[in-house]
Coordinates of N, CA and C in Angstrom, one line a residue:
M768 N -20.2 -19.4 -14.8 CA -18.8 -18.9 -14.6 C -18.4 -19.1 -13.2
D769 N -17.3 -19.8 -12.9 CA -16.9 -20.2 -11.6 C -16.0 -19.2 -10.9
F770 N -16.5 -18.0 -10.6 CA -15.8 -17.0 -9.9 C -16.8 -16.1 -9.3
S771 N -16.4 -15.4 -8.2 CA -17.3 -14.5 -7.5 C -17.1 -13.0 -8.0
Q772 N -18.0 -12.2 -7.7 CA -17.9 -10.8 -8.0 C -16.6 -10.2 -7.4
E773 N -16.4 -10.6 -6.1 CA -15.2 -10.1 -5.4 C -13.9 -10.5 -6.1
E774 N -13.8 -11.8 -6.6 CA -12.7 -12.2 -7.4 C -12.5 -11.5 -8.7
L775 N -13.6 -11.2 -9.3 CA -13.5 -10.4 -10.6 C -13.0 -9.0 -10.3
V776 N -13.5 -8.3 -9.3 CA -13.1 -7.0 -8.9 C -11.6 -7.0 -8.5
E777 N -11.2 -8.0 -7.7 CA -9.8 -8.0 -7.3 C -8.9 -8.2 -8.5
A778 N -9.3 -9.0 -9.5 CA -8.5 -9.2 -10.7 C -8.3 -7.9 -11.5
I779 N -9.5 -7.2 -11.6 CA -9.4 -5.9 -12.3 C -8.6 -4.9 -11.6
D780 N -8.8 -4.8 -10.3 CA -8.0 -3.8 -9.5 C -6.5 -4.1 -9.6
R781 N -6.1 -5.4 -9.6 CA -4.7 -5.7 -9.7 C -4.1 -5.3 -11.1
L782 N -4.9 -5.6 -12.1 CA -4.4 -5.4 -13.5 C -4.4 -3.9 -13.8
V783 N -5.4 -3.2 -13.3 CA -5.4 -1.7 -13.6 C -4.3 -1.0 -12.7
G784 N -4.1 -1.4 -11.5 CA -3.1 -0.9 -10.6 C -1.7 -1.1 -11.2
G785 N -1.4 -2.3 -11.7 CA -0.2 -2.6 -12.3 C 0.1 -1.8 -13.6
M786 N -1.0 -1.7 -14.4 CA -0.9 -1.0 -15.6 C -0.5 0.5 -15.4
L787 N -1.2 1.1 -14.4 CA -1.0 2.5 -14.1 C 0.4 2.7 -13.5
E788 N 0.9 1.8 -12.7 CA 2.2 1.9 -12.1 C 3.3 1.8 -13.2
R789 N 3.1 0.9 -14.2 CA 4.0 0.8 -15.3 C 4.0 2.1 -16.2
A790 N 2.8 2.7 -16.2 CA 2.7 3.9 -17.0 C 3.2 5.2 -16.3
G791 N 3.7 5.0 -15.0 CA 4.2 6.1 -14.2 C 3.2 7.0 -13.6
V792 N 1.9 6.5 -13.5 CA 0.8 7.3 -12.9 C 0.8 7.0 -11.5
A793 N 1.3 7.9 -10.6 CA 1.3 7.6 -9.2 C 0.2 8.4 -8.4
V794 N -0.2 9.5 -9.0 CA -1.2 10.3 -8.3 C -2.3 10.7 -9.3
P795 N -3.5 11.0 -8.8 CA -4.5 11.5 -9.7 C -4.3 13.0 -10.0
P796 N -5.0 13.5 -11.1 CA -5.9 12.7 -11.9 C -5.2 11.9 -13.0
V797 N -5.9 10.8 -13.4 CA -5.4 9.9 -14.4 C -5.8 10.4 -15.8
N798 N -4.8 10.7 -16.6 CA -5.1 11.1 -18.0 C -5.1 9.8 -18.8
A799 N -6.4 9.3 -19.0 CA -6.5 8.0 -19.7 C -6.1 8.1 -21.2
L800 N -6.3 9.3 -21.8 CA -5.9 9.5 -23.1 C -4.4 9.3 -23.3
D801 N -3.6 9.9 -22.4 CA -2.2 9.8 -22.4 C -1.7 8.3 -22.2
V802 N -2.3 7.7 -21.2 CA -2.0 6.3 -20.9 C -2.3 5.4 -22.1
A803 N -3.5 5.6 -22.7 CA -3.9 4.7 -23.8 C -3.0 4.9 -25.0
E804 N -2.7 6.2 -25.3 CA -1.9 6.4 -26.6 C -0.4 6.2 -26.4
H805 N 0.1 6.7 -25.3 CA 1.6 6.7 -25.2 C 2.2 5.6 -24.4
H806 N 1.4 5.0 -23.5 CA 1.9 3.8 -22.8 C 1.4 2.5 -23.4
L807 N 0.1 2.4 -23.8 CA -0.4 1.2 -24.3 C -0.4 1.1 -25.8
G808 N -0.1 2.2 -26.4 CA 0.0 2.2 -27.9 C -1.4 2.1 -28.6
I809 N -2.5 2.4 -28.0 CA -3.8 2.4 -28.6 C -3.9 3.6 -29.5
P810 N -4.2 3.4 -30.8 CA -4.4 4.5 -31.7 C -5.6 5.4 -31.4
I811 N -5.4 6.7 -31.5 CA -6.5 7.6 -31.3 C -6.9 8.2 -32.6
E812 N -8.2 8.1 -32.9 CA -8.7 8.6 -34.2 C -9.8 9.7 -33.9
W813 N -9.6 10.8 -34.6 CA -10.7 11.8 -34.5 C -11.6 11.7 -35.7
V814 N -12.9 11.6 -35.4 CA -13.9 11.4 -36.4 C -15.0 12.5 -36.3
E815 N -15.8 12.7 -37.3 CA -16.8 13.7 -37.4 C -17.9 13.3 -36.4
P816 N -18.6 14.3 -35.8 CA -19.7 13.9 -34.9 C -20.8 13.2 -35.7
A817 N -21.5 12.4 -35.0 CA -22.6 11.6 -35.6 C -23.7 12.6 -36.1
E818 N -24.3 12.3 -37.2 CA -25.4 13.2 -37.7 C -26.7 13.0 -36.9
E819 N -27.5 14.0 -36.9 CA -28.8 14.0 -36.1 C -29.9 13.6 -37.1
D820 N -30.9 12.8 -36.6 CA -32.0 12.5 -37.4 C -33.1 13.6 -37.3
E821 N -34.3 13.4 -37.9 CA -35.3 14.4 -38.0 C -35.7 14.9 -36.6
S822 N -35.6 14.0 -35.6 CA -36.1 14.3 -34.2 C -35.0 15.0 -33.4
G823 N -33.8 15.2 -34.0 CA -32.7 15.8 -33.3 C -31.8 14.8 -32.5
R824 N -32.1 13.5 -32.6 CA -31.3 12.5 -32.0 C -30.1 12.1 -32.9
R825 N -29.0 11.7 -32.2 CA -27.9 11.3 -33.0 C -28.1 9.9 -33.6
R826 N -27.8 9.8 -34.9 CA -27.9 8.5 -35.5 C -26.8 7.6 -35.0
P827 N -27.1 6.3 -34.9 CA -26.1 5.3 -34.5 C -24.9 5.4 -35.4
R828 N -23.7 5.4 -34.8 CA -22.5 5.4 -35.5 C -22.0 4.0 -35.8
A829 N -21.5 3.8 -37.0 CA -20.9 2.5 -37.4 C -19.7 2.2 -36.4
R830 N -19.6 1.0 -35.9 CA -18.6 0.6 -35.0 C -17.2 0.8 -35.6
H831 N -16.3 1.4 -34.8 CA -15.0 1.7 -35.2 C -14.2 0.5 -35.5
A832 N -13.7 0.3 -36.7 CA -12.9 -0.9 -37.0 C -11.6 -0.9 -36.3
G833 N -11.1 -2.0 -35.9 CA -9.8 -2.1 -35.2 C -10.0 -1.9 -33.7
G834 N -8.8 -1.8 -33.0 CA -8.9 -1.6 -31.6 C -8.6 -0.2 -31.1
G835 N -8.8 0.8 -32.0 CA -8.5 2.1 -31.6 C -9.6 2.8 -30.8
I836 N -9.3 4.1 -30.5 CA -10.3 4.9 -29.7 C -10.8 6.0 -30.6
A837 N -12.1 6.1 -30.9 CA -12.6 7.1 -31.7 C -13.1 8.3 -30.9
L838 N -12.7 9.5 -31.2 CA -13.1 10.7 -30.5 C -13.7 11.6 -31.5
T839 N -14.7 12.4 -31.0 CA -15.3 13.4 -31.9 C -15.0 14.8 -31.3
T840 N -15.1 15.8 -32.2 CA -14.7 17.1 -31.9 C -15.7 17.8 -30.9
D841 N -16.9 17.2 -30.9 CA -18.0 17.8 -30.0 C -18.0 17.1 -28.6
M842 N -17.1 16.2 -28.4 CA -17.0 15.6 -27.0 C -16.4 16.5 -26.0
T843 N -17.0 16.5 -24.8 CA -16.3 17.2 -23.7 C -15.1 16.5 -23.2
A844 N -14.3 17.2 -22.4 CA -13.0 16.6 -21.9 C -13.4 15.3 -21.1
E845 N -14.4 15.4 -20.3 CA -14.8 14.2 -19.6 C -15.2 13.0 -20.5
Q846 N -15.9 13.3 -21.6 CA -16.3 12.3 -22.5 C -15.1 11.7 -23.2
R847 N -14.1 12.5 -23.5 CA -12.9 12.0 -24.2 C -12.2 11.0 -23.2
Q848 N -12.1 11.4 -22.0 CA -11.4 10.6 -21.0 C -12.2 9.3 -20.8
R849 N -13.5 9.4 -20.7 CA -14.3 8.1 -20.6 C -14.1 7.2 -21.8
A850 N -14.1 7.8 -23.0 CA -13.8 7.0 -24.2 C -12.5 6.3 -24.1
A851 N -11.5 7.0 -23.7 CA -10.1 6.5 -23.6 C -10.1 5.4 -22.5
A852 N -10.7 5.6 -21.4 CA -10.7 4.6 -20.3 C -11.5 3.3 -20.8
D853 N -12.5 3.5 -21.6 CA -13.2 2.3 -22.2 C -12.3 1.6 -23.2
G854 N -11.5 2.3 -23.9 CA -10.6 1.7 -24.8 C -9.5 0.9 -24.1
I855 N -9.1 1.4 -23.0 CA -8.2 0.6 -22.1 C -8.9 -0.6 -21.6
A856 N -10.1 -0.5 -21.2 CA -10.9 -1.6 -20.7 C -11.0 -2.7 -21.7
R857 N -11.2 -2.3 -23.0 CA -11.3 -3.3 -24.1 C -10.0 -4.0 -24.2
L858 N -8.9 -3.3 -24.1 CA -7.6 -3.9 -24.3 C -7.3 -4.9 -23.2
L859 N -7.7 -4.6 -21.9 CA -7.4 -5.4 -20.8 C -8.4 -6.6 -20.7
L860 N -9.5 -6.6 -21.4 CA -10.5 -7.6 -21.3 C -10.0 -9.1 -21.4
P861 N -9.2 -9.4 -22.4 CA -8.7 -10.8 -22.5 C -7.9 -11.2 -21.3
E862 N -7.1 -10.3 -20.8 CA -6.2 -10.7 -19.6 C -7.1 -10.8 -18.4
I863 N -8.1 -10.0 -18.2 CA -9.0 -10.1 -17.1 C -9.8 -11.4 -17.2
S864 N -10.3 -11.8 -18.4 CA -11.0 -13.0 -18.6 C -10.1 -14.2 -18.2
H865 N -8.8 -14.1 -18.6 CA -7.9 -15.2 -18.3 C -7.7 -15.4 -16.7
K866 N -7.7 -14.2 -16.1 CA -7.4 -14.2 -14.6 C -8.6 -14.9 -13.9
V867 N -9.8 -14.8 -14.4 CA -10.9 -15.4 -13.7 C -11.4 -16.7 -14.3
G868 N -10.5 -17.3 -15.2 CA -10.8 -18.6 -15.8 C -11.8 -18.6 -16.9
V869 N -12.0 -17.5 -17.6 CA -12.9 -17.5 -18.8 C -12.0 -17.4 -20.0
P870 N -12.1 -18.4 -20.9 CA -11.3 -18.5 -22.1 C -11.5 -17.2 -22.9
P871 N -10.5 -16.5 -23.2 CA -10.7 -15.3 -24.1 C -11.3 -15.7 -25.4
G872 N -12.3 -14.9 -25.8 CA -13.1 -15.2 -27.0 C -14.4 -15.9 -26.7
S873 N -14.5 -16.4 -25.5 CA -15.8 -17.1 -25.2 C -16.7 -16.3 -24.3
E874 N -16.3 -15.0 -24.0 CA -17.1 -14.2 -23.2 C -18.5 -13.8 -23.9
N875 N -19.5 -13.8 -23.1 CA -20.8 -13.4 -23.6 C -20.9 -11.8 -23.5
K876 N -21.9 -11.3 -24.1 CA -22.1 -9.8 -24.2 C -22.3 -9.2 -22.8
S877 N -23.0 -9.9 -21.9 CA -23.3 -9.3 -20.6 C -22.0 -9.3 -19.8
F878 N -21.2 -10.3 -19.9 CA -19.9 -10.4 -19.2 C -19.0 -9.3 -19.7
I879 N -18.9 -9.1 -21.0 CA -18.0 -8.1 -21.6 C -18.4 -6.7 -21.1
A880 N -19.8 -6.4 -21.2 CA -20.2 -5.1 -20.7 C -20.0 -4.9 -19.3
H881 N -20.1 -5.9 -18.4 CA -19.9 -5.8 -17.0 C -18.4 -5.5 -16.7
V882 N -17.6 -6.3 -17.3 CA -16.1 -6.1 -17.1 C -15.7 -4.7 -17.6
R883 N -16.2 -4.3 -18.7 CA -15.8 -3.0 -19.3 C -16.2 -1.9 -18.3
S884 N -17.4 -2.0 -17.8 CA -17.9 -0.9 -16.9 C -17.1 -0.9 -15.6
L885 N -16.8 -2.1 -15.0 CA -16.0 -2.1 -13.8 C -14.6 -1.6 -14.1
T886 N -14.0 -1.9 -15.2 CA -12.6 -1.5 -15.5 C -12.5 0.0 -15.8
L887 N -13.5 0.5 -16.6 CA -13.5 1.9 -16.9 C -13.4 2.8 -15.7
V888 N -14.2 2.6 -14.7 CA -14.3 3.5 -13.6 C -13.0 3.3 -12.7
R889 N -12.4 2.2 -12.8 CA -11.2 1.9 -12.0 C -9.9 2.5 -12.6
V890 N -10.0 2.7 -13.9 CA -8.9 3.5 -14.6 C -8.9 4.9 -14.2
L891 N -10.1 5.6 -14.2 CA -10.2 7.0 -13.9 C -10.2 7.3 -12.4
V892 N -10.7 6.4 -11.6 CA -10.8 6.5 -10.2 C -10.2 5.2 -9.5
P893 N -8.9 5.1 -9.6 CA -8.3 3.8 -9.1 C -8.5 3.6 -7.6
P894 N -8.7 2.4 -7.1 CA -8.9 2.1 -5.7 C -7.9 2.7 -4.8
R895 N -6.6 2.4 -5.0 CA -5.6 2.9 -4.1 C -5.6 4.4 -4.0
M896 N -5.7 5.1 -5.1 CA -5.8 6.6 -5.1 C -7.0 7.1 -4.4
L897 N -8.1 6.4 -4.6 CA -9.4 6.8 -4.0 C -9.2 6.7 -2.5
R898 N -8.6 5.6 -2.0 CA -8.5 5.4 -0.5 C -7.6 6.6 0.0
A899 N -6.6 6.9 -0.7 CA -5.7 8.0 -0.2 C -6.4 9.3 -0.2
A900 N -7.2 9.6 -1.2 CA -8.0 10.9 -1.3 C -9.0 11.0 -0.2
L901 N -9.6 9.8 0.2 CA -10.6 9.8 1.2 C -10.1 10.3 2.5
R902 N -8.8 10.1 2.8 CA -8.3 10.5 4.1 C -8.4 12.1 4.2
E903 N -8.3 12.8 3.1 CA -8.4 14.3 3.2 C -9.7 14.8 2.8
C904 N -10.3 14.2 1.8 CA -11.6 14.7 1.3 C -12.8 14.1 2.0
K905 N -12.6 13.0 2.7 CA -13.7 12.2 3.3 C -14.6 11.8 2.1
C906 N -15.9 11.9 2.2 CA -16.9 11.5 1.2 C -17.5 12.7 0.5
D907 N -16.8 13.9 0.5 CA -17.3 15.1 -0.1 C -17.1 14.9 -1.6
V908 N -18.2 14.8 -2.3 CA -18.1 14.5 -3.8 C -17.4 15.6 -4.6
P909 N -17.7 16.8 -4.4 CA -17.0 17.9 -5.2 C -15.5 17.9 -4.9
A910 N -15.2 17.7 -3.6 CA -13.7 17.7 -3.2 C -13.0 16.5 -3.9
L911 N -13.7 15.4 -3.9 CA -13.1 14.2 -4.6 C -13.0 14.4 -6.1
H912 N -14.0 15.1 -6.6 CA -14.0 15.4 -8.1 C -12.9 16.3 -8.5
K913 N -12.5 17.2 -7.6 CA -11.3 18.1 -7.9 C -10.0 17.2 -8.0
V914 N -10.0 16.2 -7.2 CA -8.8 15.3 -7.2 C -8.8 14.4 -8.5
F915 N -10.0 13.8 -8.8 CA -10.2 13.0 -9.9 C -10.9 13.7 -11.0
S916 N -10.2 14.8 -11.5 CA -10.9 15.7 -12.4 C -11.1 15.2 -13.8
T917 N -10.5 14.1 -14.2 CA -10.7 13.5 -15.5 C -11.9 12.6 -15.5
A918 N -12.5 12.3 -14.3 CA -13.7 11.5 -14.2 C -14.9 12.5 -14.1
S919 N -16.1 12.1 -14.4 CA -17.2 12.9 -14.1 C -17.6 12.9 -12.6
M920 N -18.3 13.9 -12.2 CA -18.7 14.0 -10.8 C -19.6 12.8 -10.5
E921 N -20.5 12.4 -11.4 CA -21.3 11.2 -11.2 C -20.5 9.9 -11.0
M922 N -19.4 9.8 -11.8 CA -18.6 8.6 -11.7 C -17.9 8.6 -10.3
V923 N -17.4 9.7 -9.9 CA -16.8 9.8 -8.6 C -17.8 9.4 -7.5
A924 N -19.0 9.9 -7.5 CA -20.0 9.6 -6.5 C -20.3 8.1 -6.5
A925 N -20.4 7.5 -7.7 CA -20.8 6.1 -7.8 C -19.7 5.2 -7.2
R926 N -18.4 5.7 -7.2 CA -17.3 4.9 -6.7 C -17.4 4.8 -5.2
L927 N -18.2 5.7 -4.5 CA -18.4 5.6 -3.1 C -19.2 4.4 -2.7
L928 N -19.9 3.8 -3.7 CA -20.7 2.6 -3.4 C -19.8 1.4 -3.3
D929 N -18.5 1.5 -3.7 CA -17.6 0.4 -3.6 C -16.8 0.4 -2.3
L930 N -17.1 1.3 -1.4 CA -16.5 1.4 -0.1 C -17.2 0.5 0.9
D931 N -16.6 0.2 2.0 CA -17.2 -0.7 3.0 C -18.4 0.0 3.7
Q932 N -18.3 1.4 3.9 CA -19.3 2.1 4.6 C -20.6 2.1 3.9
P933 N -21.7 1.6 4.5 CA -23.0 1.6 3.9 C -23.4 3.0 3.5
C934 N -24.0 3.2 2.3 CA -24.5 4.5 1.8 C -25.4 4.2 0.6
V935 N -26.1 5.3 0.3 CA -27.0 5.3 -0.8 C -26.6 6.5 -1.7
I936 N -26.4 6.3 -3.0 CA -26.1 7.4 -3.9 C -27.3 7.5 -4.9
A937 N -27.8 8.8 -5.0 CA -28.9 9.1 -5.9 C -28.5 10.2 -6.8
V938 N -29.1 10.2 -8.0 CA -29.0 11.2 -9.0 C -30.4 11.8 -9.3
V939 N -30.6 13.1 -9.1 CA -31.9 13.7 -9.3 C -31.8 14.7 -10.4
D940 N -32.6 14.6 -11.4 CA -32.6 15.5 -12.6 C -33.9 16.3 -12.6
D941 N -33.7 17.6 -12.5 CA -34.9 18.5 -12.5 C -36.0 18.0 -11.5
G942 N -35.5 17.6 -10.4 CA -36.4 17.2 -9.3 C -36.9 15.7 -9.4
V943 N -36.5 15.0 -10.4 CA -37.0 13.6 -10.6 C -35.8 12.7 -10.4
V944 N -36.0 11.6 -9.6 CA -35.0 10.7 -9.3 C -34.7 9.8 -10.5
A945 N -33.4 10.0 -11.0 CA -33.0 9.3 -12.2 C -32.4 7.9 -11.8
S946 N -31.7 7.9 -10.7 CA -31.2 6.6 -10.2 C -31.0 6.7 -8.7
R947 N -31.0 5.6 -8.0 CA -30.8 5.5 -6.6 C -30.3 4.1 -6.2
R948 N -29.1 4.0 -5.7 CA -28.5 2.7 -5.5 C -27.8 2.7 -4.1
G949 N -27.9 1.5 -3.4 CA -27.3 1.3 -2.2 C -26.2 0.2 -2.3
N950 N -25.2 0.3 -1.4 CA -24.2 -0.7 -1.5 C -24.3 -1.9 -0.5
R951 N -25.2 -1.7 0.5 CA -25.3 -2.8 1.5 C -26.7 -3.2 1.7
F952 N -27.7 -2.5 1.0 CA -29.1 -2.9 1.2 C -29.9 -2.4 0.0
P953 N -31.0 -2.9 -0.3 CA -31.8 -2.5 -1.5 C -32.2 -1.0 -1.3
A954 N -32.2 -0.3 -2.4 CA -32.6 1.1 -2.4 C -33.6 1.3 -3.6
S955 N -34.8 1.7 -3.2 CA -35.8 2.1 -4.2 C -35.6 3.5 -4.6
R956 N -36.4 4.0 -5.6 CA -36.3 5.4 -6.0 C -36.9 6.4 -5.1
K957 N -37.6 5.9 -4.0 CA -38.2 6.9 -3.1 C -37.2 7.4 -2.2
L958 N -37.1 8.8 -2.2 CA -36.1 9.4 -1.3 C -36.5 9.4 0.1
E959 N -35.5 9.3 1.0 CA -35.8 9.5 2.4 C -36.0 11.0 2.7
P960 N -36.7 11.4 3.8 CA -36.9 12.8 4.0 C -35.7 13.7 4.0
A961 N -34.6 13.1 4.6 CA -33.3 13.9 4.6 C -32.8 14.2 3.2
E962 N -33.0 13.2 2.3 CA -32.6 13.4 0.9 C -33.5 14.4 0.2
Q963 N -34.8 14.3 0.4 CA -35.7 15.3 -0.2 C -35.4 16.7 0.3
E964 N -35.1 16.8 1.6 CA -34.7 18.2 2.1 C -33.5 18.7 1.4
C965 N -32.5 17.9 1.1 CA -31.3 18.3 0.3 C -31.7 18.7 -1.1
V966 N -32.6 17.9 -1.7 CA -33.0 18.3 -3.1 C -33.7 19.7 -3.1
D967 N -34.6 19.9 -2.1 CA -35.3 21.1 -2.1 C -34.4 22.3 -1.9
R968 N -33.4 22.2 -0.9 CA -32.5 23.3 -0.7 C -31.5 23.6 -1.8
V969 N -31.0 22.5 -2.4 CA -30.1 22.7 -3.5 C -30.8 23.3 -4.7
M970 N -32.0 22.8 -5.0 CA -32.8 23.4 -6.1 C -33.0 24.9 -5.8
E971 N -33.3 25.2 -4.6 CA -33.6 26.6 -4.2 C -32.3 27.5 -4.3
L972 N -31.2 27.1 -3.7 CA -30.1 27.9 -3.5 C -28.9 27.6 -4.5
D973 N -29.0 26.4 -5.1 CA -27.9 26.0 -6.0 C -26.5 25.9 -5.3
L974 N -26.6 25.5 -4.0 CA -25.5 25.3 -3.1 C -25.6 23.9 -2.4
P975 N -24.4 23.4 -2.0 CA -24.5 22.1 -1.3 C -25.3 22.2 0.0
H976 N -25.9 21.1 0.4 CA -26.7 21.1 1.6 C -26.6 19.8 2.4
R977 N -26.6 19.8 3.7 CA -26.6 18.6 4.5 C -27.9 18.6 5.4
A978 N -28.5 17.5 5.5 CA -29.7 17.4 6.3 C -29.7 16.1 7.1
R979 N -30.2 16.2 8.4 CA -30.4 15.0 9.2 C -31.8 14.9 9.7
I980 N -32.6 14.0 9.2 CA -34.0 13.8 9.5 C -34.3 12.4 9.8
G981 N -34.9 12.1 10.9 CA -35.2 10.7 11.3 C -34.0 9.9 11.5
E982 N -33.8 8.8 10.8 CA -32.7 8.0 11.0 C -31.7 8.1 9.9
W983 N -31.7 9.2 9.1 CA -30.8 9.3 7.9 C -30.1 10.7 8.0
T984 N -28.9 10.7 7.5 CA -28.2 11.9 7.2 C -27.8 11.9 5.7
A985 N -28.1 13.1 5.1 CA -27.9 13.2 3.6 C -27.1 14.4 3.3
W986 N -26.4 14.3 2.2 CA -25.7 15.5 1.6 C -26.1 15.6 0.1
G987 N -26.3 16.8 -0.3 CA -26.7 17.1 -1.7 C -25.8 18.1 -2.3
W988 N -25.4 17.8 -3.6 CA -24.5 18.7 -4.3 C -25.0 19.0 -5.7
P989 N -25.0 20.3 -6.2 CA -25.4 20.5 -7.5 C -24.3 20.1 -8.5
V990 N -24.6 19.6 -9.6 CA -23.7 19.2 -10.6 C -23.6 20.3 -11.7
P991 N -22.5 20.9 -11.9 CA -22.4 22.0 -12.9 C -22.3 21.5 -14.3
N992 N -22.5 22.4 -15.2 CA -22.2 22.2 -16.6 C -23.1 21.0 -17.2
R993 N -24.3 20.9 -16.8 CA -25.3 20.0 -17.3 C -26.4 20.8 -18.0
P994 N -27.0 20.2 -19.0 CA -28.1 20.9 -19.7 C -29.4 20.9 -18.9
F995 N -29.4 20.4 -17.6 CA -30.6 20.4 -16.8 C -30.1 20.5 -15.3
R996 N -31.0 20.6 -14.4 CA -30.6 20.7 -13.0 C -30.4 19.3 -12.4
R997 N -29.1 19.0 -12.3 CA -28.8 17.7 -11.7 C -28.2 17.8 -10.3
I998 N -28.6 16.9 -9.4 CA -28.2 16.9 -8.0 C -27.7 15.5 -7.7
I999 N -26.6 15.4 -7.0 CA -26.1 14.1 -6.5 C -26.3 14.1 -5.0
L1000 N -26.9 13.0 -4.6 CA -27.1 12.8 -3.1 C -26.3 11.6 -2.6
R1001 N -25.8 11.8 -1.4 CA -25.3 10.7 -0.6 C -26.0 10.6 0.7
A1002 N -26.5 9.5 1.1 CA -27.2 9.3 2.3 C -26.7 8.1 3.1
V1003 N -26.6 8.2 4.4 CA -26.2 7.1 5.2 C -27.2 7.0 6.4
P1004 N -27.5 5.7 6.7 CA -28.4 5.5 7.9 C -27.6 5.8 9.2
D1005 N -28.3 6.3 10.2 CA -27.6 6.7 11.4 C -27.2 5.5 12.3
D1006 N -27.8 4.4 12.0 CA -27.6 3.2 12.9 C -26.5 2.3 12.5
V1007 N -25.6 2.8 11.6 CA -24.5 2.0 11.2 C -23.1 2.7 11.5

């Protein structure tokens, strides 16, 4: 495919920004359900929650026919917003493909999944609104989450990787690193001492913590309303 990641992201940013402007969404939070149903005309369907198998896992649900958005009664508000944003991403996929020179209908599964994931987060945390919020909230994830309350705290944190400032974002579940990504350099799952200090203090006190050790400064925040102890970390090297 003859386009760069930057060109793809720029195309998505423009299409999402124009769509939200036409929908009259000027400030966050973005209500993706309202945009999908009332502006884009995507049908919303309520379906029964998926059944559990013998091990307690949800059985795979048959794919929803048509281009609508299927919601279940057991979804959280964040999950409903994510489902709606993904429905918007599916609707925009042909136009995004056209913008980067991919004939609609010829996209492979990896391209479709990549575009949907890029589009989904930009619907709930749009670039222009994020830049405006950063002027007041800086990179404080809970403060940004209050602004973009229809997105999950994890999604808001991950959007910081799209900024120019180098940083590492990690998610730690019950003391175990679930993910750790950097935006300007490779990042393994091994925490820097400053990050580990944040994990230890947040686990102990269930309060945000900042630590500066060696050549890194890290911030840690507890994530509420999860069935386990989840902590989000943001770390930046001091030499940048």
